[in-house]
Amino acid sequence: MSDRSYRFSHAIVRLPADSATAGLRAIDTGEPDITLIREHHADYVAALRTEGATVIELPKLESFPDAQFVEDTALCLPEGAVVMRPGAPSRLGEAAVMAPVLHRFYDEVLSIAGPGTIEAGDILTTESEILVGTSARTNDAGIAELTGLVARWGYRVRRLETPPGVLHFKTDCSLLDAETILSTSRLAAAGGFSNYRVIYTAPGEEAAANSIRFNDAVIVPDGFPGTAEALARAGYKVVPVGNSECAKLDGGMSCLSLRFSPPKAG
Ligand code: CIR
């Protein structure tokens, strides 16, 4: 089986702005520490580089406090990229800023024109399909437009539902390999993963579900020993990275990068 859904040559990240502490959050769990955000971000970039990534570090964008969460702005596939249309009004402009960056690496860069909205934190690309969860940020019109766009590259989109109160579909799941998904039990219970093997986050460790498989490693947020152990037991190489501050902004390991293998050099 192919492995293009978790083996990549490149990652795009954006350095956290000073304004990052003003990023969106569902619940106030305390002021994020900007110095620690930067340290964790540097550790994250280092982990990607260790796993073989060419990392493109974009400059900070003070006018967009959530811009470090680059994942939400685009879907990067081997054939082309699709610029999203974020459902959070304060994040809408981030997508347009990402488009020229993607043009460096892709001949084909498509865009969600609207009126629907979709953020790529709601998209899990597996080896055989593209799963999209509806959420407060991603609606049916956004999913329908994405479905039409990626059909030209032969992709099938399957619509699932993100449980209420969960920011993004991938807040609660990640791809581990061609047949395996790491998931919280609340998301898996909503159905949709019957064609996959599911490894569950340990009880009370739901926040560990937002991890990423990047080449040989599974990069996980630090501080979730039960889930890290379950992954190690299943044979994965677990690489923990601190995420305490981005967690206060509802962000995790997937949100901080766009992972891809570009068709052109860039
Ligand atoms: C937001 O609410 O949009 C940001 N504070 C967090 C975005 C996290 N992104 C992701 O899950 N893909």
Coordinates of C-alpha atoms and ligand atoms in Angstrom, one line a residue:
M1 CA 0.0 0.0 0.0
S2 CA 1.1 3.6 -0.6
D3 CA 2.1 5.8 2.3
R4 CA 1.7 9.3 0.9
S5 CA -0.8 10.3 3.6
Y6 CA 1.9 10.2 6.3
R7 CA 5.3 10.4 4.5
F8 CA 6.2 13.9 3.5
S9 CA 9.3 15.9 2.5
H10 CA 8.2 19.3 3.5
A11 CA 6.4 21.2 6.3
I12 CA 5.2 24.8 6.4
V13 CA 5.1 26.5 9.8
R14 CA 4.5 30.1 10.9
L15 CA 6.4 31.7 13.8
P16 CA 4.0 32.6 16.6
A17 CA 3.3 36.3 16.8
D18 CA 3.3 38.4 20.0
S19 CA -0.4 38.6 19.5
A20 CA -0.7 34.8 19.7
T21 CA -1.8 35.1 23.4
A22 CA -4.9 36.8 22.1
G23 CA -5.8 33.8 19.9
L24 CA -9.3 32.3 19.9
R25 CA -10.2 29.8 22.6
A26 CA -13.5 28.1 23.7
I27 CA -12.8 28.3 27.4
D28 CA -10.4 30.5 29.3
T29 CA -7.9 28.2 31.0
G30 CA -5.3 31.0 31.7
E31 CA -3.0 33.3 29.8
P32 CA -0.6 31.5 27.5
D33 CA 3.1 32.3 28.1
I34 CA 4.5 33.7 24.8
T35 CA 8.1 32.7 25.7
L36 CA 7.0 29.1 26.3
I37 CA 4.9 29.1 23.1
R38 CA 8.0 30.1 21.2
E39 CA 10.1 27.4 22.9
H40 CA 7.6 24.7 22.1
H41 CA 7.3 25.9 18.6
A42 CA 11.1 25.6 18.1
D43 CA 11.0 22.1 19.6
Y44 CA 8.2 21.2 17.2
V45 CA 10.2 22.5 14.2
A46 CA 13.3 20.6 15.5
A47 CA 11.2 17.4 15.7
L48 CA 10.0 17.8 12.1
R49 CA 13.6 18.4 10.9
T50 CA 14.8 15.3 12.8
E51 CA 12.2 13.3 10.9
G52 CA 13.6 14.6 7.6
A53 CA 11.4 17.6 6.9
T54 CA 12.5 20.6 4.9
V55 CA 10.7 23.2 7.1
I56 CA 9.6 26.5 5.6
E57 CA 9.3 28.9 8.5
L58 CA 7.0 31.8 7.6
P59 CA 7.3 35.1 9.4
K60 CA 5.0 36.0 12.3
L61 CA 1.8 37.8 11.4
E62 CA 0.8 40.2 14.2
S63 CA -2.5 41.0 12.6
F64 CA -3.7 37.4 12.8
P65 CA -3.2 36.0 16.4
D66 CA -4.1 32.4 15.3
A67 CA -1.9 32.4 12.2
Q68 CA 0.7 30.0 13.8
F69 CA -2.1 27.3 13.3
V70 CA -1.3 27.2 9.6
E71 CA -3.0 23.8 9.1
D72 CA -6.4 25.4 9.0
T73 CA -5.6 27.5 5.9
A74 CA -5.0 24.8 3.3
L75 CA -5.3 21.2 2.3
C76 CA -2.1 20.0 0.7
L77 CA -2.4 16.9 -1.5
P78 CA 0.3 15.3 -3.8
E79 CA -1.5 16.6 -6.9
G80 CA -2.3 20.2 -5.7
A81 CA -3.4 22.4 -2.9
V82 CA -6.8 23.8 -1.9
V83 CA -6.9 27.1 0.0
M84 CA -9.6 26.9 2.7
R85 CA -12.2 29.4 3.7
P86 CA -12.0 29.6 7.5
G87 CA -15.3 29.7 9.4
A88 CA -13.8 32.0 12.1
P89 CA -14.2 35.5 10.8
S90 CA -10.9 36.6 12.5
R91 CA -9.1 33.9 10.6
L92 CA -10.5 34.4 7.1
G93 CA -7.6 36.5 5.9
E94 CA -5.0 33.9 6.9
A95 CA -6.0 31.8 3.9
A96 CA -5.2 34.4 1.3
V97 CA -1.8 35.0 2.9
M98 CA -1.0 31.3 2.5
A99 CA -2.0 31.1 -1.2
P100 CA 1.2 32.7 -2.7
V101 CA 3.3 30.4 -0.5
L102 CA 1.6 27.4 -1.9
H103 CA 2.1 28.7 -5.5
R104 CA 5.8 28.2 -4.9
F105 CA 5.4 24.5 -4.6
Y106 CA 2.3 23.7 -6.7
D107 CA 1.2 24.3 -10.2
E108 CA -2.4 23.8 -9.2
V109 CA -3.6 25.8 -6.2
L110 CA -7.4 25.9 -6.0
S111 CA -9.5 27.9 -3.5
I112 CA -12.8 27.4 -1.6
A113 CA -14.8 30.4 -3.0
G114 CA -17.7 30.2 -0.6
P115 CA -20.3 30.9 0.6
G116 CA -19.5 27.7 2.6
T117 CA -16.7 27.6 5.1
I118 CA -14.2 24.9 5.8
E119 CA -11.0 24.7 7.9
A120 CA -8.5 22.0 7.3
G121 CA -8.4 21.1 11.0
D122 CA -11.6 19.3 10.1
I123 CA -9.9 17.3 7.3
L124 CA -8.2 13.9 7.8
T125 CA -6.6 12.6 4.6
T126 CA -6.1 8.9 4.7
E127 CA -4.6 6.6 2.1
S128 CA -7.9 5.9 0.6
E129 CA -10.2 8.9 1.2
I130 CA -10.6 12.4 2.6
L131 CA -12.7 12.5 5.8
V132 CA -14.2 15.8 6.7
G133 CA -16.0 16.5 10.0
T134 CA -18.7 19.2 10.2
S135 CA -18.0 21.6 13.0
A136 CA -18.8 25.2 14.1
R137 CA -16.1 26.2 11.5
T138 CA -16.9 23.7 8.7
N139 CA -20.3 23.4 7.1
D140 CA -22.0 21.3 4.4
A141 CA -21.6 23.9 1.7
G142 CA -17.8 24.1 2.4
I143 CA -17.6 20.3 2.3
A144 CA -19.6 20.2 -0.9
E145 CA -17.3 22.7 -2.6
L146 CA -14.2 20.8 -1.5
T147 CA -15.7 17.5 -2.8
G148 CA -16.2 19.1 -6.2
L149 CA -12.7 20.5 -6.3
V150 CA -10.7 17.4 -5.3
A151 CA -12.7 15.1 -7.6
R152 CA -10.4 16.1 -10.5
W153 CA -7.6 14.4 -8.6
G154 CA -9.6 11.3 -8.0
Y155 CA -10.4 11.8 -4.3
R156 CA -13.5 10.7 -2.5
V157 CA -14.7 12.9 0.3
R158 CA -16.7 11.4 3.2
R159 CA -18.6 13.7 5.5
L160 CA -18.6 12.8 9.2
E161 CA -19.7 14.7 12.3
T162 CA -17.4 16.2 14.9
P163 CA -19.0 15.9 18.4
P164 CA -20.5 19.1 19.7
G165 CA -18.1 21.2 21.7
V166 CA -15.0 19.8 19.9
L167 CA -13.3 22.5 17.9
H168 CA -12.1 20.5 14.9
F169 CA -12.5 16.9 13.7
K170 CA -8.8 16.4 14.1
T171 CA -8.8 17.9 17.6
D172 CA -10.0 14.3 18.4
C173 CA -8.2 12.1 15.9
S174 CA -5.0 11.7 13.8
L175 CA -3.8 9.3 11.1
L176 CA -1.2 6.8 12.3
D177 CA -0.7 4.8 9.1
A178 CA -2.6 3.5 6.1
E179 CA -5.0 1.6 8.2
T180 CA -4.8 3.1 11.7
I181 CA -6.4 6.1 13.4
L182 CA -5.7 7.5 16.9
S183 CA -9.0 8.7 18.3
T184 CA -10.8 9.7 21.4
S185 CA -13.6 7.3 22.3
R186 CA -16.2 10.1 22.0
L187 CA -15.2 10.7 18.3
A188 CA -14.9 7.0 17.4
A189 CA -18.4 6.5 19.0
A190 CA -19.8 8.9 16.5
G191 CA -19.1 6.3 13.9
G192 CA -17.2 6.5 10.6
F193 CA -14.0 4.6 11.4
S194 CA -15.2 1.0 10.8
N195 CA -12.7 0.6 7.9
Y196 CA -9.8 1.4 10.2
R197 CA -8.0 0.0 13.2
V198 CA -8.5 2.5 16.0
I199 CA -6.1 3.1 18.8
Y200 CA -7.8 5.0 21.6
T201 CA -6.4 7.9 23.7
A202 CA -6.1 6.9 27.3
P203 CA -8.9 7.9 29.6
G204 CA -8.6 11.6 30.5
E205 CA -6.1 12.1 27.7
E206 CA -8.4 13.3 25.0
A207 CA -5.9 16.1 24.1
A208 CA -3.4 13.5 23.0
A209 CA -5.6 12.7 19.9
N210 CA -4.2 15.8 18.1
S211 CA -0.9 14.2 17.1
I212 CA 0.8 13.8 13.8
R213 CA 2.4 10.9 12.0
F214 CA 5.3 12.4 10.1
N215 CA 7.5 9.8 8.4
D216 CA 8.7 7.4 11.0
A217 CA 7.6 9.3 14.0
V218 CA 4.3 10.1 15.8
I219 CA 4.7 13.5 17.2
V220 CA 2.5 13.8 20.3
P221 CA 1.8 16.6 22.8
D222 CA 3.8 16.0 25.9
G223 CA 2.2 15.0 29.2
F224 CA -0.1 12.1 28.1
P225 CA 1.8 9.0 29.3
G226 CA -1.1 6.5 28.9
T227 CA -1.5 7.3 25.2
A228 CA 2.2 7.5 24.5
E229 CA 2.6 4.1 26.0
A230 CA -0.3 2.7 23.9
L231 CA 1.3 4.0 20.8
A232 CA 4.8 2.7 21.8
R233 CA 3.2 -0.7 22.5
A234 CA 1.6 -0.7 19.1
G235 CA 5.1 -0.2 17.6
Y236 CA 5.2 3.5 16.8
K237 CA 8.1 5.8 17.5
V238 CA 6.7 8.4 19.9
V239 CA 8.2 11.9 19.9
P240 CA 6.7 14.2 22.6
V241 CA 6.7 18.0 22.2
G242 CA 5.5 20.4 24.8
N243 CA 2.1 22.0 24.0
S244 CA 0.8 23.3 27.3
E245 CA 0.5 26.9 26.0
C246 CA -1.1 26.2 22.5
A247 CA -3.5 23.9 24.4
K248 CA -4.9 27.0 26.1
L249 CA -5.7 28.2 22.5
D250 CA -7.2 24.9 21.5
G251 CA -4.2 24.1 19.3
G252 CA -2.2 20.9 19.0
M253 CA 0.4 19.1 16.9
S254 CA -1.5 19.0 13.6
C255 CA -2.6 22.7 13.7
L256 CA 1.0 23.9 13.7
S257 CA 2.1 22.7 10.3
L258 CA 1.1 21.9 6.7
R259 CA 2.8 18.7 5.8
F260 CA 3.3 17.8 2.2
S261 CA 5.5 16.5 -0.6
P262 CA 5.5 19.2 -3.3
P263 CA 5.4 18.4 -7.0
K264 CA 7.9 21.2 -7.7
A265 CA 11.0 22.4 -5.9
G266 CA 9.8 25.7 -4.4
Ligands
CIR1 C1 -8.7 28.6 16.7 O1 -9.7 28.6 17.5 O2 -9.0 28.7 15.5 C2 -7.3 28.5 17.2 N1 -7.2 29.1 18.4 C3 -6.9 27.0 17.3 C4 -6.8 26.4 15.9 C5 -6.4 24.9 16.0 N2 -6.3 24.3 14.8 C6 -6.6 23.1 14.5 O3 -7.1 22.4 15.3 N3 -6.3 22.6 13.3

